[in-house]
mmCIF file of C-alpha atoms and ligand atoms in Angstrom:
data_model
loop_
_atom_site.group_PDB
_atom_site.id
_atom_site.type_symbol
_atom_site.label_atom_id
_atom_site.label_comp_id
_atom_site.label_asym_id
_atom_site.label_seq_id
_atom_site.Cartn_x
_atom_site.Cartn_y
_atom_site.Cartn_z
ATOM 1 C CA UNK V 1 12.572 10.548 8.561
ATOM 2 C CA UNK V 2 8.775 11.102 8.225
ATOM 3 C CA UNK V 3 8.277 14.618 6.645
ATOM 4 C CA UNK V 4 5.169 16.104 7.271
ATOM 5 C CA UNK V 5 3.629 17.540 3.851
ATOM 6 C CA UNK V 6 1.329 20.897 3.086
ATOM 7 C CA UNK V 7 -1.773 19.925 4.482
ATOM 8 C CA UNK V 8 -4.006 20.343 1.091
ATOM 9 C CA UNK V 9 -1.532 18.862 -1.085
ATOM 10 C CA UNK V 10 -2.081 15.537 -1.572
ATOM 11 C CA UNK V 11 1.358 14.071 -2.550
ATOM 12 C CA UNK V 12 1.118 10.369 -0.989
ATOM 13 C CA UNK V 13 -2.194 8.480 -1.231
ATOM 14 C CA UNK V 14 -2.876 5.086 0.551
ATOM 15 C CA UNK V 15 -5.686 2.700 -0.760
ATOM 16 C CA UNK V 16 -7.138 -0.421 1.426
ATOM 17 C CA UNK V 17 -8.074 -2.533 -2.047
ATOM 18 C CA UNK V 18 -11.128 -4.605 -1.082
ATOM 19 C CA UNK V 19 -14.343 -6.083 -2.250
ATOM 20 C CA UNK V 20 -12.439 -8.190 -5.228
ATOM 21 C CA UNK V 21 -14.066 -11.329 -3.684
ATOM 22 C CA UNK V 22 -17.335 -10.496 -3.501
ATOM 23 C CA UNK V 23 -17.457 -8.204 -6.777
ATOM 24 C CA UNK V 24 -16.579 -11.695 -8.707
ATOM 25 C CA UNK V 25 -19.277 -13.677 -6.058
ATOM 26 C CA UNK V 26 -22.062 -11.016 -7.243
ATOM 27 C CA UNK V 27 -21.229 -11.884 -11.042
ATOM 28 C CA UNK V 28 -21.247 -15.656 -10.337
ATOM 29 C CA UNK V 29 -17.187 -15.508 -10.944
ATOM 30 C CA UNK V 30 -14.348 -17.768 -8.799
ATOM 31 C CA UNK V 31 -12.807 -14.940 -6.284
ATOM 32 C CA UNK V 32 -9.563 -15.565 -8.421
ATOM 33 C CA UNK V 33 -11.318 -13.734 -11.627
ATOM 34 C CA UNK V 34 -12.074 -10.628 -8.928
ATOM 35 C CA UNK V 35 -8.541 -10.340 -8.341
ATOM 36 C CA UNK V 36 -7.404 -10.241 -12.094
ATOM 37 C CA UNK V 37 -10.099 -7.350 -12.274
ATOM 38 C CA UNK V 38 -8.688 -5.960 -9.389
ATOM 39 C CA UNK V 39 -5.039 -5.871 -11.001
ATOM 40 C CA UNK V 40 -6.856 -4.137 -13.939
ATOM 41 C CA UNK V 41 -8.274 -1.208 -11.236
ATOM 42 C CA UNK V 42 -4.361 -0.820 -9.772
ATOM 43 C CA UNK V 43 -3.235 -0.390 -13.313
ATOM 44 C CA UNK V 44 -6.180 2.846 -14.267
ATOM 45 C CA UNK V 45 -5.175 4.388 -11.074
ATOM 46 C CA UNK V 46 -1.585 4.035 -11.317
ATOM 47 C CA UNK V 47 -2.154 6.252 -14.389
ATOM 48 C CA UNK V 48 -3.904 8.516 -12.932
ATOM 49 C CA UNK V 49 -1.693 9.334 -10.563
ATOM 50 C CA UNK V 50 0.859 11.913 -12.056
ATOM 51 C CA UNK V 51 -1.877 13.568 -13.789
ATOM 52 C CA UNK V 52 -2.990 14.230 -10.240
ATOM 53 C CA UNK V 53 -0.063 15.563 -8.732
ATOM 54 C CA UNK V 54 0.224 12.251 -6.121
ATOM 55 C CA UNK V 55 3.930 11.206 -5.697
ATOM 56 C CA UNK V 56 3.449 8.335 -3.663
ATOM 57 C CA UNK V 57 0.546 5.651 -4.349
ATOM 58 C CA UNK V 58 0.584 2.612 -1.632
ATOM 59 C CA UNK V 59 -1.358 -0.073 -2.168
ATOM 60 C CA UNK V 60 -2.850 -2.898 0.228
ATOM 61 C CA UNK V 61 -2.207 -6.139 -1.772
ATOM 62 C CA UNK V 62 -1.445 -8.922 0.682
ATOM 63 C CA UNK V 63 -2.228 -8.892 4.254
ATOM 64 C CA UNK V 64 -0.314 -10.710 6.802
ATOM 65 C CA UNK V 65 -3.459 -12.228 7.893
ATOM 66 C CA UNK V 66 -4.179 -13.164 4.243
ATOM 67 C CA UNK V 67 -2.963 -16.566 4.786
ATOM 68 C CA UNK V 68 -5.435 -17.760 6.299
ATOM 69 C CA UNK V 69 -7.099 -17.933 3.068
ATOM 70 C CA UNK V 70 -7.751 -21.093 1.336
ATOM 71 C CA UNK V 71 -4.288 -22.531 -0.404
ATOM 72 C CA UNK V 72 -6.090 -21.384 -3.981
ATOM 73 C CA UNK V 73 -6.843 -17.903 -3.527
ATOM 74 C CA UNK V 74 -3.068 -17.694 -2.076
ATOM 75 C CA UNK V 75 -1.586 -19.314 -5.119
ATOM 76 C CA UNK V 76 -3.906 -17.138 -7.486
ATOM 77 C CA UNK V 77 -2.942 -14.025 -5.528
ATOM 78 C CA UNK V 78 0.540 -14.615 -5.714
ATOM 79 C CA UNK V 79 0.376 -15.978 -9.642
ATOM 80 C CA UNK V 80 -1.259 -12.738 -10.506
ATOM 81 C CA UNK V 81 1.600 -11.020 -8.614
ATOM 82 C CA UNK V 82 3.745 -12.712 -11.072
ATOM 83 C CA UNK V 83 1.983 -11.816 -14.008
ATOM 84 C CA UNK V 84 1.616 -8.202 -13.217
ATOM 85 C CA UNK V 85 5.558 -7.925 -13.253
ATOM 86 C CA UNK V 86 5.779 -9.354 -16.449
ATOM 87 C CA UNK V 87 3.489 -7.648 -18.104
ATOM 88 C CA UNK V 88 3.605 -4.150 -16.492
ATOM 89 C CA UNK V 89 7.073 -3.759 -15.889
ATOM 90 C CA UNK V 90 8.435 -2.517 -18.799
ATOM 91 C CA UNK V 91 5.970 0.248 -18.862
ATOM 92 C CA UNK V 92 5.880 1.435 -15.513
ATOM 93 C CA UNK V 93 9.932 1.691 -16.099
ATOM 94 C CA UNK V 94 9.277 3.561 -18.886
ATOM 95 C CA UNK V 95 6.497 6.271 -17.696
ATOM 96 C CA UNK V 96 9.158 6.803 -13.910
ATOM 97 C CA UNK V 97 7.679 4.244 -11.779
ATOM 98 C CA UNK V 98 9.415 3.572 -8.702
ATOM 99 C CA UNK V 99 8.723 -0.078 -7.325
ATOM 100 C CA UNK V 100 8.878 -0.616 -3.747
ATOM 101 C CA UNK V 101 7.857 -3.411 -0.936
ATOM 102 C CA UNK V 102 5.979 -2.702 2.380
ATOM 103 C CA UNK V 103 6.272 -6.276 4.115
ATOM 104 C CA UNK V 104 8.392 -9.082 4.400
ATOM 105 C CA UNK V 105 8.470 -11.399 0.838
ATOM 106 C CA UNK V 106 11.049 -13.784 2.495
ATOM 107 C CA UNK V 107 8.033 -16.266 2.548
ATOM 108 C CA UNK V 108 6.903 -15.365 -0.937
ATOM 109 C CA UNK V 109 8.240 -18.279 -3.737
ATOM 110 C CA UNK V 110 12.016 -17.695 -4.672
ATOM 111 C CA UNK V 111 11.224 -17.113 -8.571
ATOM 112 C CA UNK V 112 8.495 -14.404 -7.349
ATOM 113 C CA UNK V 113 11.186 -12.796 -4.858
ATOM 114 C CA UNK V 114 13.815 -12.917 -7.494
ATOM 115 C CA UNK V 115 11.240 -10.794 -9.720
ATOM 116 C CA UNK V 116 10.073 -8.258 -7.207
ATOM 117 C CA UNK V 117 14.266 -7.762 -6.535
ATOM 118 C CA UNK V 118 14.698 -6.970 -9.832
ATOM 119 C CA UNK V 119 11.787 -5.096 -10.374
ATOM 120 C CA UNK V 120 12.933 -2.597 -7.475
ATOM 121 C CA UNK V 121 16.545 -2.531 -8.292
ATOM 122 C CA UNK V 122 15.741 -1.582 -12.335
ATOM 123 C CA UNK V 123 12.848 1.234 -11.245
ATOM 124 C CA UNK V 124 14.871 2.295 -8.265
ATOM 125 C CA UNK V 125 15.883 5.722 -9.523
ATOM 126 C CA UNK V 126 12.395 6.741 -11.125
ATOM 127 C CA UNK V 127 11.010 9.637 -9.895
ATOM 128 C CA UNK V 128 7.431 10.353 -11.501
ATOM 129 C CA UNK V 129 5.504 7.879 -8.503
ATOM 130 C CA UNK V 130 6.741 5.724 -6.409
ATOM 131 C CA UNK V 131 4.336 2.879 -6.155
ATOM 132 C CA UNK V 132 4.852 0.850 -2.578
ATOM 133 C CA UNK V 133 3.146 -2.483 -2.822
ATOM 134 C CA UNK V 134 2.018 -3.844 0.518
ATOM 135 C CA UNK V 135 2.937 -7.529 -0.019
ATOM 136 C CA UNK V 136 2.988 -10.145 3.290
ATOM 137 C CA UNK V 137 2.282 -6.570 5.502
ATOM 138 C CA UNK V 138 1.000 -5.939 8.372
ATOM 139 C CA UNK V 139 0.818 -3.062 11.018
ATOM 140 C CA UNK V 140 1.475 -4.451 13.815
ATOM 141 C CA UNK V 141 4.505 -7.077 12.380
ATOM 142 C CA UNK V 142 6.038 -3.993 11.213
ATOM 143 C CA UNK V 143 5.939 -1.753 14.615
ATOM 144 C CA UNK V 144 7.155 -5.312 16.551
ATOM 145 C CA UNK V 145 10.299 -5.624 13.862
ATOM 146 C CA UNK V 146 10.914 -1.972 14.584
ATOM 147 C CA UNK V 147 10.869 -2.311 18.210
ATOM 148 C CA UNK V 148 13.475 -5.325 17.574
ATOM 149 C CA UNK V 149 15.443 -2.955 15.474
ATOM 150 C CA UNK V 150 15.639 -0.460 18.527
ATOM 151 C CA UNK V 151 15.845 -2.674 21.426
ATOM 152 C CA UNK V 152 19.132 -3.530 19.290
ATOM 153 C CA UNK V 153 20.851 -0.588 18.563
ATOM 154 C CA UNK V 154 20.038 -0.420 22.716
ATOM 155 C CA UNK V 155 21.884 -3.487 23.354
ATOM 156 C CA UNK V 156 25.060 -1.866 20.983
ATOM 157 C CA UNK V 157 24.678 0.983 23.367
ATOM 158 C CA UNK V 158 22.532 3.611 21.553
ATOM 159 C CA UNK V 159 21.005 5.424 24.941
ATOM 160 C CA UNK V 160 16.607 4.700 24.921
ATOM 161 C CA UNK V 161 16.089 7.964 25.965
ATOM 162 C CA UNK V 162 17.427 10.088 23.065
ATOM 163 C CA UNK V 163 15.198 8.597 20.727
ATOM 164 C CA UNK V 164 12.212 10.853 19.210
ATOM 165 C CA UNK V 165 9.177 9.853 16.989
ATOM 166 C CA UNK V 166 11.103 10.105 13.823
ATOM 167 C CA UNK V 167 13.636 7.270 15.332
ATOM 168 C CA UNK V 168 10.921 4.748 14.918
ATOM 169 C CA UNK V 169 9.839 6.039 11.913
ATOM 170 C CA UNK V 170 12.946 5.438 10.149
ATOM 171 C CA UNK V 171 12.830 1.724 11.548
ATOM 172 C CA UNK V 172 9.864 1.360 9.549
ATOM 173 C CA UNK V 173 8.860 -0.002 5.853
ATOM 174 C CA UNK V 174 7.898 3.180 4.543
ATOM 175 C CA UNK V 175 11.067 4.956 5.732
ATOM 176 C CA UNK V 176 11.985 8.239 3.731
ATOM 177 C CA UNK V 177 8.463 8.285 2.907
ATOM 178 C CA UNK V 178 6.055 11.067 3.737
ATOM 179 C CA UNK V 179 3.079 10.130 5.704
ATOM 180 C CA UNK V 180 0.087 9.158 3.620
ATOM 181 C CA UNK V 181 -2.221 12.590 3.003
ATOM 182 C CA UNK V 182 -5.837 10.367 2.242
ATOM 183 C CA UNK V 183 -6.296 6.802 2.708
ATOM 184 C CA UNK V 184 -8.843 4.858 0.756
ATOM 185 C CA UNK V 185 -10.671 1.903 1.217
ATOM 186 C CA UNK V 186 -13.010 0.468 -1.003
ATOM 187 C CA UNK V 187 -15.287 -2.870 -0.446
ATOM 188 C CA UNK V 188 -17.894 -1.199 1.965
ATOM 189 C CA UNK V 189 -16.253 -2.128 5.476
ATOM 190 C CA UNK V 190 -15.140 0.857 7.872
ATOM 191 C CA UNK V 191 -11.940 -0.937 9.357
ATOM 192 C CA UNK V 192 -8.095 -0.572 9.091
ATOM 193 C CA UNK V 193 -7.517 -3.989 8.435
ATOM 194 C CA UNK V 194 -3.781 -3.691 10.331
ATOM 195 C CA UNK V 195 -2.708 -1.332 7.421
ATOM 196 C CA UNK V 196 -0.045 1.545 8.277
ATOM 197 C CA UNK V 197 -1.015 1.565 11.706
ATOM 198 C CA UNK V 198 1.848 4.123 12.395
ATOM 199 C CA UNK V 199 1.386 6.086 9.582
ATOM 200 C CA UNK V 200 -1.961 6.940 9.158
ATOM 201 C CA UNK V 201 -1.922 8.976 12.572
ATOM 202 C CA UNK V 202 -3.534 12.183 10.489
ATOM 203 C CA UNK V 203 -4.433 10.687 7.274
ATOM 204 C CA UNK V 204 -7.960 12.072 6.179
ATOM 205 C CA UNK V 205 -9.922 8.670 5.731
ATOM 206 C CA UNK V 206 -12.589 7.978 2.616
ATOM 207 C CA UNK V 207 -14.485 4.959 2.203
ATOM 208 C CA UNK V 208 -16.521 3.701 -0.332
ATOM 209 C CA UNK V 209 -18.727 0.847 -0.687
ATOM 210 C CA UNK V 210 -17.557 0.612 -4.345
ATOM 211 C CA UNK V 211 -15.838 -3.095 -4.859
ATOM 212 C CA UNK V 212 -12.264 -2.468 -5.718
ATOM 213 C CA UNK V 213 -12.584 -4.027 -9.321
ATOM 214 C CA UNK V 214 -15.351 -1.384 -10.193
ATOM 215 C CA UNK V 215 -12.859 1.191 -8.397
ATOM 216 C CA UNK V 216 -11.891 4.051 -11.476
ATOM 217 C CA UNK V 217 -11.674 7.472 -12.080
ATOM 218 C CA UNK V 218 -14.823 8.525 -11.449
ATOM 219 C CA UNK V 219 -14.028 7.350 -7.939
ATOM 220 C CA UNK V 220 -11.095 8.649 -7.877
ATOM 221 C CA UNK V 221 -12.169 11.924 -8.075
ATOM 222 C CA UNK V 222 -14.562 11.848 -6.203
ATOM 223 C CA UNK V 223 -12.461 10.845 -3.693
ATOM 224 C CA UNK V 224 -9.400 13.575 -4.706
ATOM 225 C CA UNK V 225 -12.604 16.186 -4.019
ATOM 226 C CA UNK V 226 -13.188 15.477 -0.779
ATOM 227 C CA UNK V 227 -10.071 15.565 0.394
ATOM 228 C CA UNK V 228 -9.666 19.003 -0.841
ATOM 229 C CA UNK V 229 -12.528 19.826 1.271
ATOM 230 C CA UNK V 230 -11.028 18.591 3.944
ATOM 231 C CA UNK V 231 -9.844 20.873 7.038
ATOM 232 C CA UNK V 232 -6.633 19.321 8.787
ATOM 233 C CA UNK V 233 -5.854 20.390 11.995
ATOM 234 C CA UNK V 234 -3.070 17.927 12.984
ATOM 235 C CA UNK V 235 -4.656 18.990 16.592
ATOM 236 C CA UNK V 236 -3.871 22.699 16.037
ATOM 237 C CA UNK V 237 -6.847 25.129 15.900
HETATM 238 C C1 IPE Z 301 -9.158 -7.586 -1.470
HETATM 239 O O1 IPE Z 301 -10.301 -8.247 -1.875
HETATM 240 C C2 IPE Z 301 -7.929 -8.225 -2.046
HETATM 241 C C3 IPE Z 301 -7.128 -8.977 -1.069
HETATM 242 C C4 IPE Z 301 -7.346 -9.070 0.195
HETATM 243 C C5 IPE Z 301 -5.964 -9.668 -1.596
HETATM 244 P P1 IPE Z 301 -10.932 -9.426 -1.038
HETATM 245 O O2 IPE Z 301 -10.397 -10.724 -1.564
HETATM 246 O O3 IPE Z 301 -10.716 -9.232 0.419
HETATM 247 O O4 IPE Z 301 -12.443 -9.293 -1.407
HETATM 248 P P2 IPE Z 301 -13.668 -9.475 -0.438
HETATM 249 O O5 IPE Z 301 -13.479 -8.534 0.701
HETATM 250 O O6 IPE Z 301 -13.662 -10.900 0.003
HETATM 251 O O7 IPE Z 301 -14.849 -9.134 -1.266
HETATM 252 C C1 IPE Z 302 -7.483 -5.958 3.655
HETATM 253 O O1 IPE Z 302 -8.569 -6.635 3.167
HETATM 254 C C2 IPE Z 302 -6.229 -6.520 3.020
HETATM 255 C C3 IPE Z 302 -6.056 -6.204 1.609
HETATM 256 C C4 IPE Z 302 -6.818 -5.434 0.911
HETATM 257 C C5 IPE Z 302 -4.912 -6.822 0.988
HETATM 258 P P1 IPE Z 302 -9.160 -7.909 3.922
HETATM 259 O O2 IPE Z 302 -10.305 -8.381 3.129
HETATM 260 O O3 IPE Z 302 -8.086 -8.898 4.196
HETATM 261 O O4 IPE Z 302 -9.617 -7.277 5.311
HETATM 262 P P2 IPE Z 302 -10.722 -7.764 6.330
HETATM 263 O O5 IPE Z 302 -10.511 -9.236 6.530
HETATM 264 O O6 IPE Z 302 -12.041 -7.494 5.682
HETATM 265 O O7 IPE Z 302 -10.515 -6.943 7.548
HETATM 266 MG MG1 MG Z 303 -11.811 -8.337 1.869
#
C-alpha cells in the first residue's frame, strides 16, 4: 500500500544523482574519479537525513539504460558499489540504516549480489532511514513487471475489475513505501530520466544545476526550504 503522507512533512525524499561525469571532465579527471566523489556526496547526505526528520532517502544509482555506457564506466560503477558495502556497512548498521533495492540485480556479478543480500537481510529491521538504492532500475521495467504480476494473479482467477490504484502499487519496488514528498535532481538537466515514474505523481520537483559530487548541505537545505514553501494541492483547492 502507498500511504499518502502530511503534505509539509517531508518524510521520503527522492534524489536523481547526476553531473558525476562531467564534474570529474571539468577538473580534467576520468568519469570513474566523479563517481568515487559522488559516493562521498551519498554518504554527507545520508547523514543528514535523520537530523532532518526524512525517513526514507532513495537514491538514483544505476539506470536501466546505464548500460549503454562504455564496459569501463560499468565496471567502475559497479566496483564502487562494492566498495561502498564494505566500507559503509558497518556504520550505516550501526546509526539504523535500512538497506533496500529498487531494480532488478539478477544481472549484477554474483559476489556483488551476494553482498547487497546480505547487506539487506543484516539492516533489515533498522528503523532510523531506510535508504532504497536504485540499482539496474527503471520506470517503465518496473510498471511492465507489475503489469506481469497482475495479468497473473488474473490468469489464477483474481477478477481485473476489483483492482484499485493501491493494487499496482503494491506490485511495485517501492511497495510499503510512502510516495516520495520532494524529488531532487542535480547535474543541470530538467528530465525524469525513467525514475519512479509511478511514484512521483505529486512529488514537488527541485533541480539544481549543482554536479552531484559538489551536492552537500548547503544544498540540501536549500532544497529542504523550498519545499517547505511549497503549496500541495494533490488537485484539491
Ligand atoms: C550520474 O552521473 C551517475 C550515474 C548515472 C551512474 P553521470 O555519470 O550521468 O554524470 P554526467 O551526467 O555524465 O555528468
Ligand atoms: C540518471 O542519470 C540516472 C542516474 C542518475 C543513475 P543519466 O545521466 O543516466 O540520465 P540522462 O541520460 O541524462 O537522462
Ligand atoms: Mg548523467
Amino acid at each position: 500500500m502507498m500511504k499518502k503522507t502530511a503534505s509539509k512533512k517531508l518524510t521520503h525524499l527522492a534524489i536523481i544523482m547526476d553531473g558525476n561525469g562531467r564534474w570529474a571532465q571539468k577538473r580534467g579527471l576520468p568519469r570513474a574519479m566523479g563517481h568515487r566523489a559522488g559516493v562521498e556526496a551519498l554518504r554527507r547526505i545520508v547523514e543528514l537525513c535523520p537530523g532532518n526528520q526524512i525517513e526514507y532517502l532513495t537514491v538514483y544509482a544505476f539506470s536501466t539504460e546505464n548500460w549503454k555506457r562504455p564496459q569501463t564506466e560499468v565496471q567502475a560503477l559497479m566496483a564502487l558499489l562494492n566498495e561502498f558495502i564494505d566500507k559503509e556497512l558497518t556504520l550505516l548498521h550501526q546509526n539504523g540504516v535500512c538497506i533496500r533495492v529498487l531494480g532488478d540485480i539478477e544481472p549484477l556479478a554474483p559476489s556483488l549480489r551476494k553482498k547487497i543480500d546480505h547487506a539487506m537481510a543484516i539492516t533489515a529491521q533498522n528503523k532510523k532511514l531506510v535508504l532504497s538504492l536504485a540499482l539496474n532500475y527503471g520506470g517503465r521495467r518496473e510498471l511492465l513487471q507489475a503489469a506481469k504480476a497482475l495479468a497473473y494473479r488474473a490468469l489464477k482467477g483474481e477478477n481485473p475489475e476489483n483492482w484499485q490504484e493501491d493494487d499496482l502499487a503494491a506490485e511495485l519496488f517501492t511497495k510499503g513505501m510512502p510516495e516520495p514528498d520532494l524529488l531532487i535532481r542535480t547535474g543541470g538537466d530538467l528530465r525524469v530520466s525513467n525514475f519512479l515514474l509511478w511514484q512521483i505523481a505529486y512529488t514537488e520537483l527541485w533541480c539544481t544545476d549543482i554536479f552531484w559530487p559538489d551536492f552537500g548541505e548547503e544544498e540540501l537545505m536549500a532544497a529542504l526550504a523550498a519545499f517547505k514553501g511549497r503549496q500541495r494541492r494533490f488537485g484539491g483547492v
